[in-house]
Amino acid sequence: MKSWKRKWVRLTKTDVYVFDSPTKNTPILTIPLQRTVVSLVASMGDSYLKLDSKKLGKQFIFNAPCKDQAERWVTAINNTIDAGLTRPSGMTQVVHVDFDPNLGYIGLPPEWERFLNEGGITTDEYKKNKDVVDDVLNFQIQRQGDKTNLPSVPAPISQPKQSKAVVEPLPEDVEKVQLKDVTIEQDPREFYSDFEKIGEGASGEVFSAKRKADGIVVALKQMEVNNDNEKLIATEISLMKGCKHDNVVTFYEAFYLPAKKLMWMSMEYMDGGCLTDILENHDIIEMTEPQIAYVCRETLRALNFIHGLHCIHRDIKSDNMLLTNDGHVKLADFGYAAQLNQKQKNRNTVVGTPYWMAPELIRGHDYGVKIDIWSLGIMVMEMAEGDPPYMEFPPLRALFLITTKGIPPLKNAEKWSRDMNGFVARCLETIPDNRADSEELLQHPFMKIACENTDFAQLIADVRKLA
């Protein structure tokens, strides 16, 4: 057998490229993934893998630096081959990063190497946290590549009275629901009047409108429907239809115009804006502990309800906590929400907003409802300090710090009560099994100091005067 020669390998959606040097742009060998079988070669040793290309009529043996890397490559190639057979729009392959002290990062497309460098990941940090860097990078690449992860519009959405909680059965497999199953194929203008634009975001525009039948003012969110977001929108509607609670923004109905590819969601109008509006004025008006405790309690009531339905929200943050002028707080935006079932009690899909994300989600591990509790803990710090931790860093750097350093304590921790510091700590336990759930936190001593909704309404009014 000829002696082994060091080569550099790059995996793409369609091929495996082999290079003589990481600085070369032209590969010396291209192995198409189509009709290729990859496997470990146990008879040769733990670190050997074989690519059997039926298309080329050849077999290629690679000797990886170690068993772990060989297994990673086999998994990555197989996943890429599988994804190529039934690839949804926006899927990306797993990327493995290596580092050479003389050449820098290896196994990374140039644009991602630049991205990693801009994220401020130093060579020392990489050497000490190699697996974490791999996970964080793959996480960020997957987020960038997944075009379906478009957050709904955060916008100011008088609500009719309702019971504290009305439980309607959710579909057994909510993510298989189609848009036609949860929408009305009619123009909303037949049912609503007095349209007035009140917000705009990445996924569409939001209007206030009056329902002709009873004169109730609602929020109508308009979105363009395409192949990338159709499933996401159908899932969001299906979940919102099953979540009727005093602390969840009420969903009324949805209209779909297939010919125009336009969809309208009718929801409760929240005239007090969102929690972010208050936090943007943090330098002028700071939230008090009772006000923070109040928002936490109302959020936990919403989470306790949806978690009881085996639903994860996956995007808890100030933008998604909507307010009324009389001081009520409600959870909105189920664009990232997911339904768990008996067959799938945990998820590993990449969604959410970086600075509020739990470490298990960032690392690509299975996760459950506890990721919402982590995000609540970050939101408490956001209310106390104006911004979430690591907001001064680029997203990739923040993800790296969350997974390696954890979350720093509250600034001026002595300014806040022992109960509040303890509440945050219970939310931000790194190990999910050790993290509190919504039921425990609702009984936490910190909840006892929560203000009344009338006191919170005064805060909303005070902030509005600054506009």
CSV table of C-alpha atoms in Angstrom, one decimal:
chain,number,residue,atom,x,y,z
A,1,MET,CA,0.0,0.0,0.0
A,2,LYS,CA,1.3,3.5,-0.9
A,3,SER,CA,2.1,5.8,2.0
A,4,TRP,CA,-0.6,8.2,3.1
A,5,LYS,CA,-0.5,11.8,2.0
A,6,ARG,CA,-2.1,14.7,3.8
A,7,LYS,CA,-5.1,16.1,2.0
A,8,TRP,CA,-7.8,18.6,2.8
A,9,VAL,CA,-11.4,17.6,2.2
A,10,ARG,CA,-14.5,19.9,1.7
A,11,LEU,CA,-18.1,18.7,1.8
A,12,THR,CA,-20.8,20.5,-0.2
A,13,LYS,CA,-24.4,19.7,-0.9
A,14,THR,CA,-23.5,17.7,-4.0
A,15,ASP,CA,-19.8,16.7,-3.9
A,16,VAL,CA,-16.8,15.9,-1.7
A,17,TYR,CA,-13.7,17.9,-2.9
A,18,VAL,CA,-10.2,16.9,-2.1
A,19,PHE,CA,-7.4,19.5,-2.1
A,20,ASP,CA,-3.6,19.3,-2.0
A,21,SER,CA,-3.6,22.4,0.2
A,22,PRO,CA,-6.2,24.4,2.1
A,23,THR,CA,-5.0,27.5,0.1
A,24,LYS,CA,-5.8,25.9,-3.3
A,25,ASN,CA,-9.0,26.7,-5.0
A,26,THR,CA,-8.9,23.9,-7.5
A,27,PRO,CA,-9.5,20.3,-6.2
A,28,ILE,CA,-7.4,17.4,-7.3
A,29,LEU,CA,-10.4,15.1,-6.9
A,30,THR,CA,-14.1,15.5,-7.0
A,31,ILE,CA,-16.3,12.7,-5.7
A,32,PRO,CA,-20.0,13.2,-6.5
A,33,LEU,CA,-22.4,12.3,-3.7
A,34,GLN,CA,-24.9,10.9,-6.1
A,35,ARG,CA,-24.7,7.1,-6.0
A,36,THR,CA,-22.0,7.1,-3.3
A,37,VAL,CA,-22.0,5.0,-0.2
A,38,VAL,CA,-19.9,6.0,2.8
A,39,SER,CA,-18.9,3.8,5.7
A,40,LEU,CA,-16.3,3.2,8.4
A,41,VAL,CA,-13.7,0.5,7.6
A,42,ALA,CA,-13.3,-1.3,10.9
A,43,SER,CA,-10.9,-3.9,9.4
A,44,MET,CA,-8.3,-1.1,8.8
A,45,GLY,CA,-8.7,0.7,12.1
A,46,ASP,CA,-11.0,3.1,14.0
A,47,SER,CA,-10.2,6.2,12.0
A,48,TYR,CA,-10.7,4.9,8.4
A,49,LEU,CA,-13.6,5.6,6.2
A,50,LYS,CA,-14.5,4.6,2.6
A,51,LEU,CA,-16.4,6.4,-0.1
A,52,ASP,CA,-17.7,3.9,-2.7
A,53,SER,CA,-18.6,5.9,-5.8
A,54,LYS,CA,-20.8,3.9,-8.1
A,55,LYS,CA,-20.8,6.8,-10.5
A,56,LEU,CA,-17.0,6.8,-10.8
A,57,GLY,CA,-16.6,3.1,-10.4
A,58,LYS,CA,-14.0,3.7,-7.7
A,59,GLN,CA,-13.5,3.4,-4.0
A,60,PHE,CA,-11.6,6.0,-1.9
A,61,ILE,CA,-10.1,5.4,1.5
A,62,PHE,CA,-9.5,8.2,4.0
A,63,ASN,CA,-7.6,8.1,7.2
A,64,ALA,CA,-9.0,10.7,9.6
A,65,PRO,CA,-6.9,12.1,12.5
A,66,CYS,CA,-9.0,10.2,15.0
A,67,LYS,CA,-12.0,7.9,15.4
A,68,ASP,CA,-14.3,10.8,16.4
A,69,GLN,CA,-13.5,12.7,13.3
A,70,ALA,CA,-14.0,9.7,11.1
A,71,GLU,CA,-17.5,9.1,12.6
A,72,ARG,CA,-18.3,12.8,12.2
A,73,TRP,CA,-17.4,12.7,8.5
A,74,VAL,CA,-19.5,9.6,7.9
A,75,THR,CA,-22.5,11.1,9.7
A,76,ALA,CA,-22.1,14.5,7.9
A,77,ILE,CA,-21.8,12.8,4.4
A,78,ASN,CA,-24.7,10.5,5.0
A,79,ASN,CA,-26.8,13.4,6.3
A,80,THR,CA,-25.9,15.4,3.2
A,81,ILE,CA,-26.7,12.5,0.9
A,82,ASP,CA,-30.1,12.0,2.7
A,83,ALA,CA,-30.9,15.7,2.5
A,84,GLY,CA,-30.1,15.7,-1.2
A,85,LEU,CA,-32.7,13.1,-1.8
A,86,THR,CA,-35.5,15.0,0.0
A,87,ARG,CA,-34.0,18.4,0.6
A,88,PRO,CA,-36.4,21.0,1.9
A,89,SER,CA,-35.6,24.6,0.8
A,90,GLY,CA,-32.8,26.2,2.9
A,91,MET,CA,-31.3,23.0,4.3
A,92,THR,CA,-27.5,23.0,4.9
A,93,GLN,CA,-24.9,20.4,5.5
A,94,VAL,CA,-22.9,19.9,8.7
A,95,VAL,CA,-19.5,21.6,8.6
A,96,HIS,CA,-16.6,20.4,10.6
A,97,VAL,CA,-13.8,22.8,11.4
A,98,ASP,CA,-10.2,22.0,12.0
A,99,PHE,CA,-7.4,24.3,12.8
A,100,ASP,CA,-3.7,24.4,11.7
A,101,PRO,CA,-1.4,26.7,13.6
A,102,ASN,CA,0.3,27.7,10.4
A,103,LEU,CA,-2.6,27.8,8.0
A,104,GLY,CA,-5.5,28.8,10.2
A,105,TYR,CA,-9.0,27.3,9.9
A,106,ILE,CA,-9.3,24.2,7.7
A,107,GLY,CA,-12.4,22.6,6.2
A,108,LEU,CA,-14.4,25.8,6.1
A,109,PRO,CA,-15.7,27.7,3.0
A,110,PRO,CA,-14.0,31.1,2.8
A,111,GLU,CA,-17.1,33.1,3.6
A,112,TRP,CA,-17.6,31.0,6.8
A,113,GLU,CA,-14.0,31.5,7.8
A,114,ARG,CA,-14.5,35.2,7.6
A,115,PHE,CA,-17.7,34.9,9.5
A,116,LEU,CA,-15.9,32.9,12.3
A,117,ASN,CA,-13.1,35.5,12.4
A,118,GLU,CA,-15.6,38.4,12.6
A,119,GLY,CA,-17.3,36.5,15.5
A,120,GLY,CA,-14.1,37.1,17.5
A,121,ILE,CA,-13.3,33.4,18.1
A,122,THR,CA,-9.6,33.3,18.8
A,123,THR,CA,-7.3,30.4,18.1
A,124,ASP,CA,-6.8,29.8,21.8
A,125,GLU,CA,-10.5,29.7,22.3
A,126,TYR,CA,-10.9,27.3,19.4
A,127,LYS,CA,-8.2,24.9,20.7
A,128,LYS,CA,-9.7,24.8,24.2
A,129,ASN,CA,-13.3,24.5,23.0
A,130,LYS,CA,-13.1,22.7,19.7
A,131,ASP,CA,-16.4,20.8,20.0
A,132,VAL,CA,-18.2,23.9,21.1
A,133,VAL,CA,-16.9,25.9,18.1
A,134,ASP,CA,-18.0,23.1,15.8
A,135,ASP,CA,-21.5,23.1,17.3
A,136,VAL,CA,-21.9,26.9,17.4
A,137,LEU,CA,-20.7,27.3,13.8
A,138,ASN,CA,-23.0,24.6,12.5
A,139,PHE,CA,-25.8,26.2,14.5
A,140,GLN,CA,-25.2,29.6,12.9
A,141,ILE,CA,-24.8,28.1,9.4
A,142,GLN,CA,-28.1,26.3,9.8
A,143,ARG,CA,-29.9,29.4,11.1
A,144,GLN,CA,-28.5,31.4,8.1
A,145,GLY,CA,-29.6,28.7,5.7
A,146,ASP,CA,-33.1,28.1,7.0
A,147,LYS,CA,-35.3,30.5,5.2
A,148,THR,CA,-38.4,29.3,6.9
A,149,ASN,CA,-37.3,30.7,10.2
A,150,LEU,CA,-38.8,34.1,9.6
A,151,PRO,CA,-40.2,35.7,12.8
A,152,SER,CA,-43.6,37.1,12.7
A,153,VAL,CA,-44.1,40.8,12.9
A,154,PRO,CA,-43.7,42.2,16.5
A,155,ALA,CA,-46.3,45.0,16.6
A,156,PRO,CA,-48.9,46.6,18.8
A,157,ILE,CA,-51.6,44.1,18.3
A,158,SER,CA,-59.4,45.9,23.3
A,159,GLN,CA,-59.9,42.4,23.8
A,160,PRO,CA,-63.2,40.8,24.6
A,161,LYS,CA,-63.5,39.1,28.0
A,162,GLN,CA,-62.6,35.4,28.2
A,163,SER,CA,-62.2,32.7,30.7
A,164,LYS,CA,-58.8,32.2,32.3
A,165,ALA,CA,-58.0,29.1,30.2
A,166,VAL,CA,-60.0,27.3,27.5
A,167,VAL,CA,-58.4,24.1,26.3
A,168,GLU,CA,-59.1,23.0,22.8
A,169,PRO,CA,-57.6,19.8,21.5
A,170,LEU,CA,-54.6,20.4,19.3
A,171,PRO,CA,-54.2,18.3,16.2
A,172,GLU,CA,-52.2,15.1,17.0
A,173,ASP,CA,-49.6,16.0,14.4
A,174,VAL,CA,-49.9,19.8,14.2
A,175,GLU,CA,-47.0,20.2,11.9
A,176,LYS,CA,-48.7,18.2,9.2
A,177,VAL,CA,-51.6,20.6,9.1
A,178,GLN,CA,-52.0,22.4,5.8
A,179,LEU,CA,-52.9,26.0,5.3
A,180,LYS,CA,-56.2,25.2,3.7
A,181,ASP,CA,-57.2,23.3,6.9
A,182,VAL,CA,-56.9,26.3,9.2
A,183,THR,CA,-57.9,29.3,7.0
A,184,ILE,CA,-61.0,30.7,5.3
A,185,GLU,CA,-60.6,31.3,1.6
A,186,GLN,CA,-62.3,34.7,1.5
A,187,ASP,CA,-61.1,38.3,1.5
A,188,PRO,CA,-61.0,39.7,5.1
A,189,ARG,CA,-62.5,43.0,3.8
A,190,GLU,CA,-65.8,41.2,3.6
A,191,PHE,CA,-65.7,40.9,7.4
A,192,TYR,CA,-63.6,43.9,8.6
A,193,SER,CA,-63.6,47.6,7.9
A,194,ASP,CA,-61.6,50.7,8.9
A,195,PHE,CA,-58.1,49.3,8.1
A,196,GLU,CA,-55.2,51.3,9.5
A,197,LYS,CA,-51.6,50.3,9.2
A,198,ILE,CA,-49.9,50.1,12.6
A,199,GLY,CA,-46.8,48.1,12.0
A,200,GLU,CA,-44.4,46.5,9.5
A,201,GLY,CA,-41.8,43.8,9.8
A,202,ALA,CA,-39.8,41.1,7.9
A,203,SER,CA,-42.8,38.9,7.3
A,204,GLY,CA,-45.5,41.5,6.5
A,205,GLU,CA,-47.6,44.4,7.6
A,206,VAL,CA,-50.0,44.7,10.6
A,207,PHE,CA,-53.3,46.6,10.5
A,208,SER,CA,-55.9,47.5,13.0
A,209,ALA,CA,-59.4,46.9,11.8
A,210,LYS,CA,-63.0,46.8,13.0
A,211,ARG,CA,-65.0,43.6,12.9
A,212,LYS,CA,-68.3,44.3,11.1
A,213,ALA,CA,-70.3,41.8,13.1
A,214,ASP,CA,-69.7,43.3,16.6
A,215,GLY,CA,-67.5,46.3,16.2
A,216,ILE,CA,-64.5,44.8,18.0
A,217,VAL,CA,-61.1,46.2,17.0
A,218,VAL,CA,-58.6,43.5,16.0
A,219,ALA,CA,-55.1,43.3,14.7
A,220,LEU,CA,-54.8,41.9,11.2
A,221,LYS,CA,-51.4,40.6,10.2
A,222,GLN,CA,-50.9,40.3,6.4
A,223,MET,CA,-48.2,37.9,5.0
A,224,GLU,CA,-47.1,36.7,1.6
A,225,VAL,CA,-47.2,32.9,1.4
A,226,ASN,CA,-44.5,31.0,-0.4
A,227,ASN,CA,-43.1,27.5,-0.4
A,228,ASP,CA,-40.6,28.4,2.4
A,229,ASN,CA,-43.1,29.7,4.9
A,230,GLU,CA,-46.4,28.0,4.1
A,231,LYS,CA,-45.7,25.1,6.6
A,232,LEU,CA,-44.5,27.5,9.3
A,233,ILE,CA,-47.6,29.7,9.0
A,234,ALA,CA,-50.0,26.7,9.1
A,235,THR,CA,-48.2,25.4,12.2
A,236,GLU,CA,-48.4,28.8,13.9
A,237,ILE,CA,-52.2,29.1,13.2
A,238,SER,CA,-52.9,25.6,14.3
A,239,LEU,CA,-51.1,26.2,17.6
A,240,MET,CA,-52.6,29.6,18.3
A,241,LYS,CA,-56.1,28.2,17.7
A,242,GLY,CA,-55.6,25.7,20.5
A,243,CYS,CA,-54.1,28.2,23.0
A,244,LYS,CA,-56.9,30.3,24.6
A,245,HIS,CA,-55.7,31.8,27.9
A,246,ASP,CA,-55.8,35.2,29.6
A,247,ASN,CA,-52.0,35.5,29.1
A,248,VAL,CA,-51.9,34.5,25.5
A,249,VAL,CA,-52.9,36.9,22.7
A,250,THR,CA,-56.2,35.6,21.3
A,251,PHE,CA,-56.3,34.3,17.8
A,252,TYR,CA,-59.7,34.8,16.0
A,253,GLU,CA,-59.4,33.5,12.4
A,254,ALA,CA,-57.2,33.5,9.3
A,255,PHE,CA,-58.0,34.3,5.7
A,256,TYR,CA,-56.1,33.0,2.7
A,257,LEU,CA,-56.3,34.2,-0.9
A,258,PRO,CA,-54.5,31.5,-2.9
A,259,ALA,CA,-54.6,33.5,-6.2
A,260,LYS,CA,-52.7,36.4,-4.6
A,261,LYS,CA,-50.6,34.2,-2.2
A,262,LEU,CA,-51.8,36.4,0.6
A,263,MET,CA,-52.7,35.4,4.2
A,264,TRP,CA,-54.3,37.4,6.9
A,265,MET,CA,-54.4,36.5,10.6
A,266,SER,CA,-57.0,38.2,12.8
A,267,MET,CA,-55.9,38.5,16.5
A,268,GLU,CA,-56.6,40.4,19.7
A,269,TYR,CA,-55.6,44.1,19.4
A,270,MET,CA,-53.0,44.9,22.1
A,271,ASP,CA,-53.1,48.7,22.4
A,272,GLY,CA,-50.2,49.0,24.9
A,273,GLY,CA,-47.4,48.0,22.4
A,274,CYS,CA,-44.8,45.5,23.5
A,275,LEU,CA,-42.4,45.2,26.4
A,276,THR,CA,-39.5,46.2,24.2
A,277,ASP,CA,-41.1,49.7,24.0
A,278,ILE,CA,-40.5,50.1,27.7
A,279,LEU,CA,-37.0,48.7,27.7
A,280,GLU,CA,-35.9,51.0,24.9
A,281,ASN,CA,-36.4,53.8,27.5
A,282,HIS,CA,-34.4,52.0,30.2
A,283,ASP,CA,-32.0,54.9,30.6
A,284,ILE,CA,-34.9,57.2,31.5
A,285,ILE,CA,-37.4,55.0,33.3
A,286,GLU,CA,-36.2,51.7,34.9
A,287,MET,CA,-38.5,48.9,35.8
A,288,THR,CA,-38.9,48.2,39.5
A,289,GLU,CA,-38.7,44.8,41.0
A,290,PRO,CA,-42.5,44.5,41.5
A,291,GLN,CA,-43.0,45.4,37.9
A,292,ILE,CA,-40.4,42.8,36.7
A,293,ALA,CA,-42.0,40.2,39.0
A,294,TYR,CA,-45.4,41.1,37.5
A,295,VAL,CA,-44.3,40.5,34.0
A,296,CYS,CA,-42.6,37.3,35.0
A,297,ARG,CA,-45.7,36.0,36.7
A,298,GLU,CA,-47.9,36.7,33.7
A,299,THR,CA,-45.4,35.2,31.3
A,300,LEU,CA,-45.1,32.1,33.5
A,301,ARG,CA,-48.9,31.7,33.6
A,302,ALA,CA,-48.8,31.6,29.8
A,303,LEU,CA,-45.9,29.2,29.7
A,304,ASN,CA,-47.5,26.9,32.3
A,305,PHE,CA,-50.5,26.7,30.1
A,306,ILE,CA,-48.8,26.0,26.7
A,307,HIS,CA,-46.3,23.7,28.3
A,308,GLY,CA,-49.3,21.7,29.7
A,309,LEU,CA,-50.3,21.3,26.0
A,310,HIS,CA,-46.8,19.9,25.3
A,311,CYS,CA,-46.0,23.1,23.3
A,312,ILE,CA,-42.7,25.0,23.3
A,313,HIS,CA,-42.8,28.7,22.3
A,314,ARG,CA,-39.1,28.9,21.5
A,315,ASP,CA,-38.9,32.7,21.2
A,316,ILE,CA,-39.5,34.2,24.6
A,317,LYS,CA,-38.2,37.8,24.6
A,318,SER,CA,-39.5,41.3,25.2
A,319,ASP,CA,-40.6,41.8,21.6
A,320,ASN,CA,-43.1,38.9,22.0
A,321,MET,CA,-44.7,40.1,25.3
A,322,LEU,CA,-47.6,42.4,24.2
A,323,LEU,CA,-49.3,44.9,26.5
A,324,THR,CA,-52.7,46.6,26.9
A,325,ASN,CA,-53.1,50.1,28.2
A,326,ASP,CA,-54.8,48.7,31.4
A,327,GLY,CA,-51.6,46.8,32.2
A,328,HIS,CA,-52.2,43.3,31.0
A,329,VAL,CA,-49.3,41.2,29.6
A,330,LYS,CA,-49.8,38.5,27.0
A,331,LEU,CA,-47.6,36.1,25.0
A,332,ALA,CA,-47.6,36.5,21.3
A,333,ASP,CA,-45.9,35.3,18.1
A,334,PHE,CA,-46.1,31.5,17.8
A,335,GLY,CA,-44.1,31.6,14.6
A,336,TYR,CA,-41.3,29.5,16.2
A,337,ALA,CA,-43.6,27.3,18.4
A,338,ALA,CA,-43.5,23.6,18.2
A,339,GLN,CA,-45.8,20.8,19.3
A,340,LEU,CA,-44.4,17.8,21.1
A,341,ASN,CA,-46.0,14.4,21.1
A,342,GLN,CA,-45.5,11.0,22.6
A,343,LYS,CA,-43.2,9.9,19.8
A,344,GLN,CA,-41.2,13.1,19.9
A,345,LYS,CA,-40.9,14.4,23.5
A,346,ASN,CA,-37.8,16.5,22.6
A,347,ARG,CA,-36.8,18.6,19.7
A,348,ASN,CA,-33.5,19.6,18.0
A,349,THR,CA,-34.5,22.1,15.4
A,350,VAL,CA,-32.6,25.4,15.1
A,351,VAL,CA,-34.9,28.3,15.8
A,352,GLY,CA,-35.2,31.4,18.0
A,353,THR,CA,-33.2,34.6,18.6
A,354,PRO,CA,-29.5,34.1,19.6
A,355,TYR,CA,-29.1,36.2,22.7
A,356,TRP,CA,-32.1,34.5,24.5
A,357,MET,CA,-31.2,31.0,23.5
A,358,ALA,CA,-30.5,28.1,25.8
A,359,PRO,CA,-27.1,26.3,25.6
A,360,GLU,CA,-28.7,22.9,24.7
A,361,LEU,CA,-30.4,24.5,21.7
A,362,ILE,CA,-27.2,26.2,20.6
A,363,ARG,CA,-25.2,22.9,20.9
A,364,GLY,CA,-27.8,21.1,18.7
A,365,HIS,CA,-28.8,18.8,21.6
A,366,ASP,CA,-32.4,17.5,22.1
A,367,TYR,CA,-34.4,20.0,24.1
A,368,GLY,CA,-37.8,20.5,25.7
A,369,VAL,CA,-40.0,23.1,27.3
A,370,LYS,CA,-37.1,24.2,29.6
A,371,ILE,CA,-35.6,26.3,26.8
A,372,ASP,CA,-38.5,28.7,27.4
A,373,ILE,CA,-37.5,29.0,31.0
A,374,TRP,CA,-34.0,29.9,30.1
A,375,SER,CA,-35.3,32.6,27.7
A,376,LEU,CA,-37.4,33.9,30.6
A,377,GLY,CA,-34.3,34.2,32.7
A,378,ILE,CA,-32.6,36.2,30.0
A,379,MET,CA,-35.7,38.4,29.7
A,380,VAL,CA,-35.6,39.2,33.4
A,381,MET,CA,-32.0,40.4,32.9
A,382,GLU,CA,-33.2,42.4,29.9
A,383,MET,CA,-35.9,44.1,32.1
A,384,ALA,CA,-33.3,44.8,34.8
A,385,GLU,CA,-30.5,46.1,32.6
A,386,GLY,CA,-32.2,47.2,29.3
A,387,ASP,CA,-30.5,44.6,27.1
A,388,PRO,CA,-29.9,40.8,27.3
A,389,PRO,CA,-26.3,39.6,28.3
A,390,TYR,CA,-23.7,39.7,25.5
A,391,MET,CA,-25.8,42.1,23.4
A,392,GLU,CA,-22.6,44.1,22.8
A,393,PHE,CA,-21.1,41.1,20.8
A,394,PRO,CA,-21.9,39.8,17.4
A,395,PRO,CA,-24.4,36.9,17.5
A,396,LEU,CA,-21.7,34.2,16.9
A,397,ARG,CA,-19.6,35.5,19.7
A,398,ALA,CA,-22.6,35.6,22.0
A,399,LEU,CA,-23.5,32.0,21.2
A,400,PHE,CA,-19.9,30.9,22.0
A,401,LEU,CA,-19.9,32.8,25.3
A,402,ILE,CA,-23.3,31.4,26.3
A,403,THR,CA,-22.1,27.8,25.8
A,404,THR,CA,-18.6,28.3,27.3
A,405,LYS,CA,-18.9,31.0,29.9
A,406,GLY,CA,-22.5,30.8,30.8
A,407,ILE,CA,-24.5,33.9,31.7
A,408,PRO,CA,-22.9,36.5,33.9
A,409,PRO,CA,-24.7,37.5,37.1
A,410,LEU,CA,-26.8,40.6,37.1
A,411,LYS,CA,-24.8,43.8,37.1
A,412,ASN,CA,-25.0,45.5,40.5
A,413,ALA,CA,-26.5,42.3,41.8
A,414,GLU,CA,-26.7,43.8,45.2
A,415,LYS,CA,-29.2,46.3,43.8
A,416,TRP,CA,-31.7,43.5,43.4
A,417,SER,CA,-33.3,41.4,46.1
A,418,ARG,CA,-32.1,37.9,47.1
A,419,ASP,CA,-35.3,36.5,45.8
A,420,MET,CA,-34.9,38.1,42.3
A,421,ASN,CA,-31.3,36.9,42.0
A,422,GLY,CA,-32.4,33.5,43.1
A,423,PHE,CA,-35.2,33.5,40.5
A,424,VAL,CA,-32.8,34.3,37.7
A,425,ALA,CA,-30.4,31.6,38.9
A,426,ARG,CA,-33.2,29.0,38.8
A,427,CYS,CA,-34.1,30.0,35.2
A,428,LEU,CA,-30.5,29.9,34.0
A,429,GLU,CA,-29.3,26.5,35.3
A,430,THR,CA,-27.1,25.2,32.5
A,431,ILE,CA,-28.2,21.6,32.8
A,432,PRO,CA,-31.9,21.4,31.7
A,433,ASP,CA,-32.9,18.8,34.3
A,434,ASN,CA,-31.7,21.1,37.1
A,435,ARG,CA,-33.6,24.1,35.7
A,436,ALA,CA,-36.9,25.1,37.3
A,437,ASP,CA,-40.1,24.6,35.4
A,438,SER,CA,-43.0,27.0,35.2
A,439,GLU,CA,-45.0,25.4,38.1
A,440,GLU,CA,-42.0,25.7,40.5
A,441,LEU,CA,-41.3,29.3,39.4
A,442,LEU,CA,-44.9,30.4,39.9
A,443,GLN,CA,-44.5,29.4,43.6
A,444,HIS,CA,-41.1,31.2,43.9
A,445,PRO,CA,-41.0,33.9,46.6
A,446,PHE,CA,-40.1,36.5,43.9
A,447,MET,CA,-43.7,36.2,42.6
A,448,LYS,CA,-45.1,37.5,45.9
A,449,ILE,CA,-43.9,41.1,45.3
A,450,ALA,CA,-45.6,41.4,41.9
A,451,CYS,CA,-47.4,44.7,41.4
A,452,GLU,CA,-51.0,45.0,40.3
A,453,ASN,CA,-51.9,45.5,36.6
A,454,THR,CA,-52.9,49.1,37.4
A,455,ASP,CA,-49.4,49.9,38.6
A,456,PHE,CA,-48.0,48.4,35.4
A,457,ALA,CA,-50.5,50.4,33.4
A,458,GLN,CA,-49.0,53.6,34.9
A,459,LEU,CA,-45.5,52.5,33.7
A,460,ILE,CA,-46.9,52.0,30.1
A,461,ALA,CA,-48.5,55.5,30.3
A,462,ASP,CA,-45.3,57.1,31.6
A,463,VAL,CA,-43.2,55.6,28.8
A,464,ARG,CA,-45.8,56.7,26.2
A,465,LYS,CA,-45.4,60.3,27.3
A,466,LEU,CA,-41.7,60.1,26.3
A,467,ALA,CA,-42.6,59.4,22.7
